[in-house]
Short mmCIF file of C-alpha atoms and ligand atoms in Angstrom, two decimals:
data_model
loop_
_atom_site.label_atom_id
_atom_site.label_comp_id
_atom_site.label_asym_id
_atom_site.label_seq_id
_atom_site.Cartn_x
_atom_site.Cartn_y
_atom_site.Cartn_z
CA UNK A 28 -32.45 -12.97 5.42
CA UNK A 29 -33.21 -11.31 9.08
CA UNK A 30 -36.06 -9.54 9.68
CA UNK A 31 -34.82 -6.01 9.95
CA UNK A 32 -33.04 -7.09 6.63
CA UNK A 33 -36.21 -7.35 4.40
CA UNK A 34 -36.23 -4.11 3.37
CA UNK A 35 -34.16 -5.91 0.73
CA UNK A 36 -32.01 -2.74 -0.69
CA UNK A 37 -32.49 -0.60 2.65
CA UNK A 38 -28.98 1.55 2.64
CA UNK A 39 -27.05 1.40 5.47
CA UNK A 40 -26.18 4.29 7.91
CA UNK A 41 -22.86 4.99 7.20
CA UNK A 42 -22.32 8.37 9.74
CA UNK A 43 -24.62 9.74 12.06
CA UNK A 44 -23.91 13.66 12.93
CA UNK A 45 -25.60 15.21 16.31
CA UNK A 46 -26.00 18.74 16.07
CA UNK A 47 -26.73 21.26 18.76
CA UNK A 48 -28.15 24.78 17.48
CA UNK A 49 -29.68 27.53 19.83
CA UNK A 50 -32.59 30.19 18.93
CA UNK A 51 -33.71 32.71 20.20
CA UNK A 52 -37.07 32.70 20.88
CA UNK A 53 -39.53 35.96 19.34
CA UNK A 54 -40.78 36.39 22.62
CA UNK A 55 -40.31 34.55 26.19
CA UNK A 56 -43.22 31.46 26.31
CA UNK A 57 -44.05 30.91 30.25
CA UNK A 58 -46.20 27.87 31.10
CA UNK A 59 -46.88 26.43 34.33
CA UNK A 60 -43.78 24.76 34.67
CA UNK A 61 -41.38 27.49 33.42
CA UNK A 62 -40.48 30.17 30.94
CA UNK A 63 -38.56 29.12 28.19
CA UNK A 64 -36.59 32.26 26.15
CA UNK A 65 -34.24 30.31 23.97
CA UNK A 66 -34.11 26.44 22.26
CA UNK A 67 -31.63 24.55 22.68
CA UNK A 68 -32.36 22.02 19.83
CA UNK A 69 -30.92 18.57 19.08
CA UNK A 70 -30.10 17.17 15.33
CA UNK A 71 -29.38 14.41 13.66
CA UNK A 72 -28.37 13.54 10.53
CA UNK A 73 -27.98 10.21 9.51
CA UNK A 74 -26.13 9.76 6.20
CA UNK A 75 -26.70 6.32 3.87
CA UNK A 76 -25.22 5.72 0.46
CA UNK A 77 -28.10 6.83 -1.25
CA UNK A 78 -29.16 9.95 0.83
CA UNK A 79 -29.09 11.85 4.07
CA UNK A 80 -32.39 12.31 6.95
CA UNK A 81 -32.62 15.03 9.55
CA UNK A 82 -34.18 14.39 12.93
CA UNK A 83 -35.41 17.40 15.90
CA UNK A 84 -34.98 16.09 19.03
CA UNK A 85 -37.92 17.79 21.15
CA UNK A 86 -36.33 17.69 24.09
CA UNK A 87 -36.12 20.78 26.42
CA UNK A 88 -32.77 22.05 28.13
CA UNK A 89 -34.33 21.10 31.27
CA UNK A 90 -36.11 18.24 32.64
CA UNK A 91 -39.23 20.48 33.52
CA UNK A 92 -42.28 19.36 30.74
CA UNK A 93 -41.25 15.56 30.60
CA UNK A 94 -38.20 13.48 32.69
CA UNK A 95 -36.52 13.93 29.31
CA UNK A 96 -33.63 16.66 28.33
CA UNK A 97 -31.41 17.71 26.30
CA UNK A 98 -27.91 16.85 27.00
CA UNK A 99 -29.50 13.97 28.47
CA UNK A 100 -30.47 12.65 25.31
CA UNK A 101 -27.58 13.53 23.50
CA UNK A 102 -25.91 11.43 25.69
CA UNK A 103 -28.29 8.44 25.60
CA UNK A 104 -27.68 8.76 21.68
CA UNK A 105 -24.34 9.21 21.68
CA UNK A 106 -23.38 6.13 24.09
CA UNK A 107 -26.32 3.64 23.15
CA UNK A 108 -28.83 4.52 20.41
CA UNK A 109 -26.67 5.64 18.06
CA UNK A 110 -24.10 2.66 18.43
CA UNK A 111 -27.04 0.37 18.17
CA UNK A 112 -27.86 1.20 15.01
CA UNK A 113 -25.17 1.69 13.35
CA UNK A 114 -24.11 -1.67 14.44
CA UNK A 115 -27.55 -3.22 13.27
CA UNK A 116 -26.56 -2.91 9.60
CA UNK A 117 -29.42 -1.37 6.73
CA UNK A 118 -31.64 -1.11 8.85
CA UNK A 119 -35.71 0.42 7.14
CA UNK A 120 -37.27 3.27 9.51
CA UNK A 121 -40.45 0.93 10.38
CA UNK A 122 -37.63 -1.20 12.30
CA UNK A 123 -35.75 1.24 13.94
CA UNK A 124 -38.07 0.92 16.93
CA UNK A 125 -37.42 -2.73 17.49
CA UNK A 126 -33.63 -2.14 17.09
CA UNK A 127 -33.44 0.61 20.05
CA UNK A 128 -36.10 -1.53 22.21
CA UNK A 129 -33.28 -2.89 24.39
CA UNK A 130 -32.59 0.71 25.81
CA UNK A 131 -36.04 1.64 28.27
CA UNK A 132 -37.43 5.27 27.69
CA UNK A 133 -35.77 8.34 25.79
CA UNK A 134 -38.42 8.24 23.57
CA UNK A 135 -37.91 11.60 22.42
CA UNK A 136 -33.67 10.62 21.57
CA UNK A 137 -35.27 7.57 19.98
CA UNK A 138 -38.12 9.57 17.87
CA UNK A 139 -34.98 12.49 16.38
CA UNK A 140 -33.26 8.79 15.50
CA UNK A 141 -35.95 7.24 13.95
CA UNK A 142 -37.09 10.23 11.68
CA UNK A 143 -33.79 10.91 10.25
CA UNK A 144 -33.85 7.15 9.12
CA UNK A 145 -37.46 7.34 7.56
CA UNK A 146 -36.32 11.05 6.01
CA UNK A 147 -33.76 9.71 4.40
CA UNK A 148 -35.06 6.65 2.81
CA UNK A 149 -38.01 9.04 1.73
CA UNK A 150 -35.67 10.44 0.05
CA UNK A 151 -33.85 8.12 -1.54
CA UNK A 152 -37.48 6.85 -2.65
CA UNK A 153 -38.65 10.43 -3.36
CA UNK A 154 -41.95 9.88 -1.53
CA UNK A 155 -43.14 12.41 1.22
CA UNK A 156 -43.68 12.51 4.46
CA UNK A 157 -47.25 13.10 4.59
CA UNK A 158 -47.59 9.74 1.42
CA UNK A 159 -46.31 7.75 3.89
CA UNK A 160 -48.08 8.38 6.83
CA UNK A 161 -51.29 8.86 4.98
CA UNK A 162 -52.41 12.41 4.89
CA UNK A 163 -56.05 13.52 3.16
CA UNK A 164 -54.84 16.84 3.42
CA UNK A 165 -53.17 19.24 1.42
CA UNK A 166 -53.19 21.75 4.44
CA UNK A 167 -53.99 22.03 7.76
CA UNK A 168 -55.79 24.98 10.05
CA UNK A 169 -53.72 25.90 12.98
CA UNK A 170 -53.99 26.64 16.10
CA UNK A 171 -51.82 28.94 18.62
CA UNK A 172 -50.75 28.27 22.02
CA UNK A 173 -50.60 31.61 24.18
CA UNK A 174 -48.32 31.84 27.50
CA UNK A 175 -49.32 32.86 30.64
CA UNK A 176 -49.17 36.66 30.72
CA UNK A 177 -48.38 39.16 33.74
CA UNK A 178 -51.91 40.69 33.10
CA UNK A 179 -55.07 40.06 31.34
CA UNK A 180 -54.82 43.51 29.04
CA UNK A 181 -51.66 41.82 27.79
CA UNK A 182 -53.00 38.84 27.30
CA UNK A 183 -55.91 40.13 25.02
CA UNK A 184 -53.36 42.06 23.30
CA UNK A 185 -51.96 38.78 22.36
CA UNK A 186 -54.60 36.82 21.73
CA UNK A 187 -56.35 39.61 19.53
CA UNK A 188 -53.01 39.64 17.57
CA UNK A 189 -53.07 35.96 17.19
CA UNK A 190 -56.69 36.07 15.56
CA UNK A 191 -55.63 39.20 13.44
CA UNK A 192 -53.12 36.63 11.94
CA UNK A 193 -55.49 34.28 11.23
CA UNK A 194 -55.45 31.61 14.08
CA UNK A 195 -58.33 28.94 13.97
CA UNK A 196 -57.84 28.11 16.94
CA UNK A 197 -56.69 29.67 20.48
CA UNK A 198 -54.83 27.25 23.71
CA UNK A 199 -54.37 29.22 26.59
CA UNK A 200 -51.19 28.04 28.74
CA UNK A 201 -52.91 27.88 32.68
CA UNK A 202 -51.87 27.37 36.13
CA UNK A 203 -53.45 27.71 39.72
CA UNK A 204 -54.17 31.61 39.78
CA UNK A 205 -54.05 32.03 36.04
CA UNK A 206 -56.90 30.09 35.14
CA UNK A 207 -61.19 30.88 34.97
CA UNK A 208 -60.63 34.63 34.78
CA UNK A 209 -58.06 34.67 31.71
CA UNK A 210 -60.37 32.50 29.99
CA UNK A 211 -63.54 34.72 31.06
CA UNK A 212 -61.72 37.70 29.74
CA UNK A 213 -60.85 35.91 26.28
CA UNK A 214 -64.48 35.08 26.11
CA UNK A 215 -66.56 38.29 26.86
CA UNK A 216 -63.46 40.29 24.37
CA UNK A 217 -63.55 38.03 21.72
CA UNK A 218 -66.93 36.50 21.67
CA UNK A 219 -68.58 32.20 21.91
CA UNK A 220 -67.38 31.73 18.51
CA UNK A 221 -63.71 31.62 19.14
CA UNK A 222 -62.45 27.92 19.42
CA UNK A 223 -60.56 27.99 22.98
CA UNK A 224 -59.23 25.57 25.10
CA UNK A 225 -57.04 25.50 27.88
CA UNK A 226 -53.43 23.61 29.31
CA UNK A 227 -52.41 23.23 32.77
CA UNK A 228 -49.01 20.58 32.47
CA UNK A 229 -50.00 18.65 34.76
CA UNK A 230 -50.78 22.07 37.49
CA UNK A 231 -54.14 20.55 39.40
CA UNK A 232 -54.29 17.52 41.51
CA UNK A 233 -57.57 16.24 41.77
CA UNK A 234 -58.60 18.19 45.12
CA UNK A 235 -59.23 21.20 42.38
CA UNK A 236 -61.73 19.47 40.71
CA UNK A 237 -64.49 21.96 41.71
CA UNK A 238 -62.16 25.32 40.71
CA UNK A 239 -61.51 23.37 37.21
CA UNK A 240 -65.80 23.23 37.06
CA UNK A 241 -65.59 27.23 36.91
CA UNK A 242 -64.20 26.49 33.34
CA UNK A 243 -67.24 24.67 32.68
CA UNK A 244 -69.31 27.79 31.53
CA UNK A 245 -67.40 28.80 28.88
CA UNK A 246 -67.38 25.97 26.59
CA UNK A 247 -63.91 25.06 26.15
CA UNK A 248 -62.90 22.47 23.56
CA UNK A 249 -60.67 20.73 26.25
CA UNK A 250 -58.66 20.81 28.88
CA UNK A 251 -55.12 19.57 28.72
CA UNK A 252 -53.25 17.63 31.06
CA UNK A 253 -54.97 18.94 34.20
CA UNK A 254 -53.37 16.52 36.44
CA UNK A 255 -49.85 14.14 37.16
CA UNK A 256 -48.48 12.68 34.21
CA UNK A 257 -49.11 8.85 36.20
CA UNK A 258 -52.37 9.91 37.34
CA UNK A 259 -54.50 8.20 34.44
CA UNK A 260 -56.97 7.49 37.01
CA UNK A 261 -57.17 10.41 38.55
CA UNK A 262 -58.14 11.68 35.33
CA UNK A 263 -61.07 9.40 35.00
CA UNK A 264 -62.24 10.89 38.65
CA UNK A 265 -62.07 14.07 37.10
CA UNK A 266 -64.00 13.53 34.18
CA UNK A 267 -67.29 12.80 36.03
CA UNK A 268 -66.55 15.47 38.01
CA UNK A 269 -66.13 18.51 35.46
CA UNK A 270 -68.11 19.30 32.04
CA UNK A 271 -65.15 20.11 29.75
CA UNK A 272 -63.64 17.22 28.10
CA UNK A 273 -60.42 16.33 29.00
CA UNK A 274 -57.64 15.47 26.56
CA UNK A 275 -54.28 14.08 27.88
CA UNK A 276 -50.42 15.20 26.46
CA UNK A 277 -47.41 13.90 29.20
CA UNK A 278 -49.81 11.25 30.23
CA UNK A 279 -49.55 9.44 27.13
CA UNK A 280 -46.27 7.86 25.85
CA UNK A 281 -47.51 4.89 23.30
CA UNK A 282 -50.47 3.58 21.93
CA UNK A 283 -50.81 1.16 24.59
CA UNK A 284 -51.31 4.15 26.76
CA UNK A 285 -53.65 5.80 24.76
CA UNK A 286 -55.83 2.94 24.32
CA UNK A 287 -55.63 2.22 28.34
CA UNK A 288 -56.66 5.57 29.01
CA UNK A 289 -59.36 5.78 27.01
CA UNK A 290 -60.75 2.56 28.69
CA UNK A 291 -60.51 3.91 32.01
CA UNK A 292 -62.32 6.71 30.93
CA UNK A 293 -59.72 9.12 31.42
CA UNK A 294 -59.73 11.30 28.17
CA UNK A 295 -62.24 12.00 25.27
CA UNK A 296 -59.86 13.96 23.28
CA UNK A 297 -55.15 12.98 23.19
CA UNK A 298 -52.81 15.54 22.17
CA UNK A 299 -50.48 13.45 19.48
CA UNK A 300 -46.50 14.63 20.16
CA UNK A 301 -44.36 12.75 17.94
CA UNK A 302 -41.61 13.09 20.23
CA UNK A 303 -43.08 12.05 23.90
CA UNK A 304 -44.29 8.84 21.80
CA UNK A 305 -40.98 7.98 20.27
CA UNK A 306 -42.03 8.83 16.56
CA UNK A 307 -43.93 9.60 13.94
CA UNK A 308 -44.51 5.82 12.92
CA UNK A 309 -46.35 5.42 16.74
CA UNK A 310 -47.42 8.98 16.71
CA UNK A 311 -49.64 7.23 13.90
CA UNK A 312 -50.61 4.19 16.01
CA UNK A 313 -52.49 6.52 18.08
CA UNK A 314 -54.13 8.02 15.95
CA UNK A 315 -55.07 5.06 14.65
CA UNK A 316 -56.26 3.76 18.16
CA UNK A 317 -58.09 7.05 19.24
CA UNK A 318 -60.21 6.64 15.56
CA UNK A 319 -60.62 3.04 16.07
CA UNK A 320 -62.69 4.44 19.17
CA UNK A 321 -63.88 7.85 17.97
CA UNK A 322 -61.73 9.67 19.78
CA UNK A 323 -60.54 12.92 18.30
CA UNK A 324 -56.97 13.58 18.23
CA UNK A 325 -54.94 16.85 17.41
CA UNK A 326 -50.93 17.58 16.95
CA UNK A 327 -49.26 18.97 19.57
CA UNK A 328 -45.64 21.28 20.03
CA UNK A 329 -42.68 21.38 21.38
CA UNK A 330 -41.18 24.75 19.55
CA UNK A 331 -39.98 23.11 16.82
CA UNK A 332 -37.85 24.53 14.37
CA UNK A 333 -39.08 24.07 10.93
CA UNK A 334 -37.44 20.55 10.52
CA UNK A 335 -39.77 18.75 13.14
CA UNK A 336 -42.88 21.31 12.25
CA UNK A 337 -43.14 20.01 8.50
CA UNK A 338 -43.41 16.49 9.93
CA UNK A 339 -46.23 17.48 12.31
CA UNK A 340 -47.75 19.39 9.62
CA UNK A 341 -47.66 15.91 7.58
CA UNK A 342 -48.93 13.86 10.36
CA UNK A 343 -51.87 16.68 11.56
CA UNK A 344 -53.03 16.19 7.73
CA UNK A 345 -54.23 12.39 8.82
CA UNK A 346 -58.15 11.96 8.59
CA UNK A 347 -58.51 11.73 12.65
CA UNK A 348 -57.05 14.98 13.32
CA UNK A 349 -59.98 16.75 13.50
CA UNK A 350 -58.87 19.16 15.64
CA UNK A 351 -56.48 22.45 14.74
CA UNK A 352 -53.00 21.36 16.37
CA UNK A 353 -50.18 23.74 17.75
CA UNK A 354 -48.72 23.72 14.27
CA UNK A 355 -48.11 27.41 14.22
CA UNK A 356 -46.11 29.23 11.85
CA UNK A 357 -42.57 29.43 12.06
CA UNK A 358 -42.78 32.97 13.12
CA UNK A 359 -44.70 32.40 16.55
CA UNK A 360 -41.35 31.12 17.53
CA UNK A 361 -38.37 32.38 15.56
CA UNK A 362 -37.82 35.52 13.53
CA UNK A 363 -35.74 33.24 11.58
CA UNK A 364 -35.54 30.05 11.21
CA UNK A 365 -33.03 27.12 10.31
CA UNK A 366 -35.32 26.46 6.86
CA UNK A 367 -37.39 28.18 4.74
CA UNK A 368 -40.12 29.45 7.41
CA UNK A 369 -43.54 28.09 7.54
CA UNK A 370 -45.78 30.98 6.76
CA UNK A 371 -49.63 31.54 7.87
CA UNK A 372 -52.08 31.57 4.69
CA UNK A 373 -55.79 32.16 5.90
CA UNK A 374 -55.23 30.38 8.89
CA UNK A 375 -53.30 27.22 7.23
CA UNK A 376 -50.55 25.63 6.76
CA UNK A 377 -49.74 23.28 3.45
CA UNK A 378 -48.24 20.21 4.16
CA UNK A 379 -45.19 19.41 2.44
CA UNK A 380 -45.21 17.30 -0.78
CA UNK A 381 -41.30 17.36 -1.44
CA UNK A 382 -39.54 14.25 -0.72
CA UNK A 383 -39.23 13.44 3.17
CA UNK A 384 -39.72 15.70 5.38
CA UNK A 385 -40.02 18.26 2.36
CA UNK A 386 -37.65 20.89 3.81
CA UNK A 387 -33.81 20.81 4.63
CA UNK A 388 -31.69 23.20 6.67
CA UNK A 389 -30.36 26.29 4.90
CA UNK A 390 -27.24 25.55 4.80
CA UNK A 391 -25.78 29.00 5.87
CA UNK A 392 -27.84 30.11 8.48
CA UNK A 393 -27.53 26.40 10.07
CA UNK A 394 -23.88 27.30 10.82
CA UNK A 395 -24.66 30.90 12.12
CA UNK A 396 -26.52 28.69 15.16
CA UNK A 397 -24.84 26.00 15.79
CA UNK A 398 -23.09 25.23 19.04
CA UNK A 399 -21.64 22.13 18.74
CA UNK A 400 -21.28 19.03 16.21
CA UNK A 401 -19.90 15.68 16.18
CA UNK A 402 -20.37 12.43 13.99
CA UNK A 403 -20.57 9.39 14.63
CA UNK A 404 -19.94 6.31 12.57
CA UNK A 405 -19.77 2.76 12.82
O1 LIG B 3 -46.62 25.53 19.28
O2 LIG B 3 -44.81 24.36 19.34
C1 LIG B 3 -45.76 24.93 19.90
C2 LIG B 3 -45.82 24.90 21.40
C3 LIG B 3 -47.16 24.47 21.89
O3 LIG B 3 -47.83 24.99 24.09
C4 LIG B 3 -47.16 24.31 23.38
N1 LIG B 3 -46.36 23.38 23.86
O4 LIG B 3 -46.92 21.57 26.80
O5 LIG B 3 -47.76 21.47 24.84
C5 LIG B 3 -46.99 21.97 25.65
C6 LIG B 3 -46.25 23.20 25.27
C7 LIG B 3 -44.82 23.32 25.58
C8 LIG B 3 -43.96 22.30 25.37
C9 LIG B 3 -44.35 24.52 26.00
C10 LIG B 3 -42.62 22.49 25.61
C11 LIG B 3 -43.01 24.73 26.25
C12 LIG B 3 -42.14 23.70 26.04
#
């Protein structure tokens, strides 16, 4: 018996659907590298004899957070992933990886892939999500992540409403301009006590290291991603050169990265995306490489509808993620969404204990926003 084969009665993907759907956002979301108003989302379903997996494909409509988007990776899954799969027989999710090695990056194509597959034999097994990737959790605080605003006032309007809901946590989006005196503002309205911390996308370069000390005063949990994606090292210049811990997001695609970086010095704290890292099942080797040194990790967003959020929900319930993730409710994003809607309760949200991923598309309001749809099969 091969390898991938020892799953023993592993079903086979028999058709694979992508799906395109499009939401309107509540509210436009502007970060430093652009304003997004709708999502354009990417699905897959991946139908076996015994049951069928959904996968949310994080990728934006443009190539402006990552090198990643998403016609790009419909394409890349269309042509290669997909085809490699299908062709690889039963194939179990913990081998999915291997099988879509041979094609270099995508990781977020290859993470939608590879959690349909694991949702779907979840299924068939009826064990969760969260079971299988070990969660100690039954819920999980959340945090928010606020855009950056055309004024302060509106942005303590927003932030004010955020902590009327219940937030635990606040991230405020910054970029050259928008940066020491939104955060001063958020500090003298709302008081020390708030937990705050602060993302730039990769904004700075490293000649800003003494304008990123002005954050220093006001006790921020982290800063995100100050500098260039491939500037690891830059980011371990930084760190002896600013108070506020640093905690890396685009800069870290595996758990070979994460462990390098935290070598080098560059990062006390990593933001865990499931989809920059090409899954859940590697979103979990890093957390299992940032405990293995102490390092605290939280769970990171990409507007995800509430397919990919109960999945994060599951994987921000592991014991190392200390810290409140961007695991908002549903409606921070979408007055409605394409499942039952993850709803704020005293500042939590409760991980899923259904099989899988826990929640499925309604069918109905799934066809009142999709765009396109095509299967595949082998
Ligand atoms: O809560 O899902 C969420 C979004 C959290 O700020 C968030 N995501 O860079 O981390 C990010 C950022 C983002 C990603 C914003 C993609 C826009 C698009």
């Amino acid at each position: 018996m091969s390898e991938l084969a020892s799953g023993g009665s592993t079903p086979r993907p028999r058709r694979i659907e992508l799906r395109r759907i499009r939401l309107p956002l509540v509210a436009p979301f502007r970060t430093s590298f652009g304003t997004q108003r709708t999502r354009d989302v990417l699905l897959i379903r991946v139908v076996t004899d015994a049951a069928e997996g959904w996968g949310e494909c994080v990728a934006l409509a443009d190539p402006s957070y990552s090198s990643e988007y998403v016609d790009a990776a419909a394409d890349v899954l269309r042509r290669h992933l997909v085809p490699a799969l299908l062709a690889a027989g039963p194939v179990p999710a913990h081998a999915v990886a291997h099988v879509l090695a041979p094609v270099k990056g995508h990781r977020m194509a290859k993470a939608a892939l590879e959690t349909a597959v694991l949702d779907a034999e979840l299924r068939a097994e009826g064990r969760s999500f969260g079971r299988e990737l070990g969660a100690v959790h039954r819920r999980v605080p959340c945090g928010v992540s606020v855009g950056i605003m055309d004024s302060v006032p509106e942005l303590l309007d927003a932030v004010g409403g955020f902590l009327d809901e219940g937030y635990a946590r606040i991230k405020l989006k910054i970029e050259p301009g928008w940066d020491v005196e939104p955060v001063r503002a958020v500090r003298e309205r709302f008081g020390d006590e708030v937990l705050l911390q602060v993302d730039a996308n990769t904004a700075y370069t490293l000649a800003d290291a003494r304008h990123l000390a002005r954050l220093d005063p006001f006790d921020l949990l982290l800063v995100e991603q100050p500098l260039a994606e491939d500037d690891v090292l830059g980011h371990a210049d930084l760190a002896a050169l600013i108070r506020t811990p640093i905690c890396l997001d685009e800069s870290i695609g595996s758990a070979r990265d994460a462990a390098a970086a935290i070598r080098l010095g560059a990062c006390r704290i990593v933001n865990v995306k499931p989809g920059r890292v090409g899954g859940y099942l590697e979103a979990r080797r890093i957390h299992d490489v940032c405990a293995a040194h102490g390092v605290p990790v939280w769970c990171g967003g990409m507007l995800e509808t509430g397919l990919g959020r109960a999945a994060n929900v599951a994987l921000a319930a592991l014991p190392g993620f200390t810290l409140p993730g961007d695991t908002s409710a549903s409606g921070r994003y979408y007055a409605a969404d394409i499942t039952e809607p993850f709803v704020l309760d005293d500042g939590h949200l409760d991980v899923p204990t259904g099989p899988g991923l826990g929640v499925a598309p309604v069918p109905d309001r799934l066809a009142e926003v999709t765009t396109a749809a095509e299967w595949l099969a082998g």
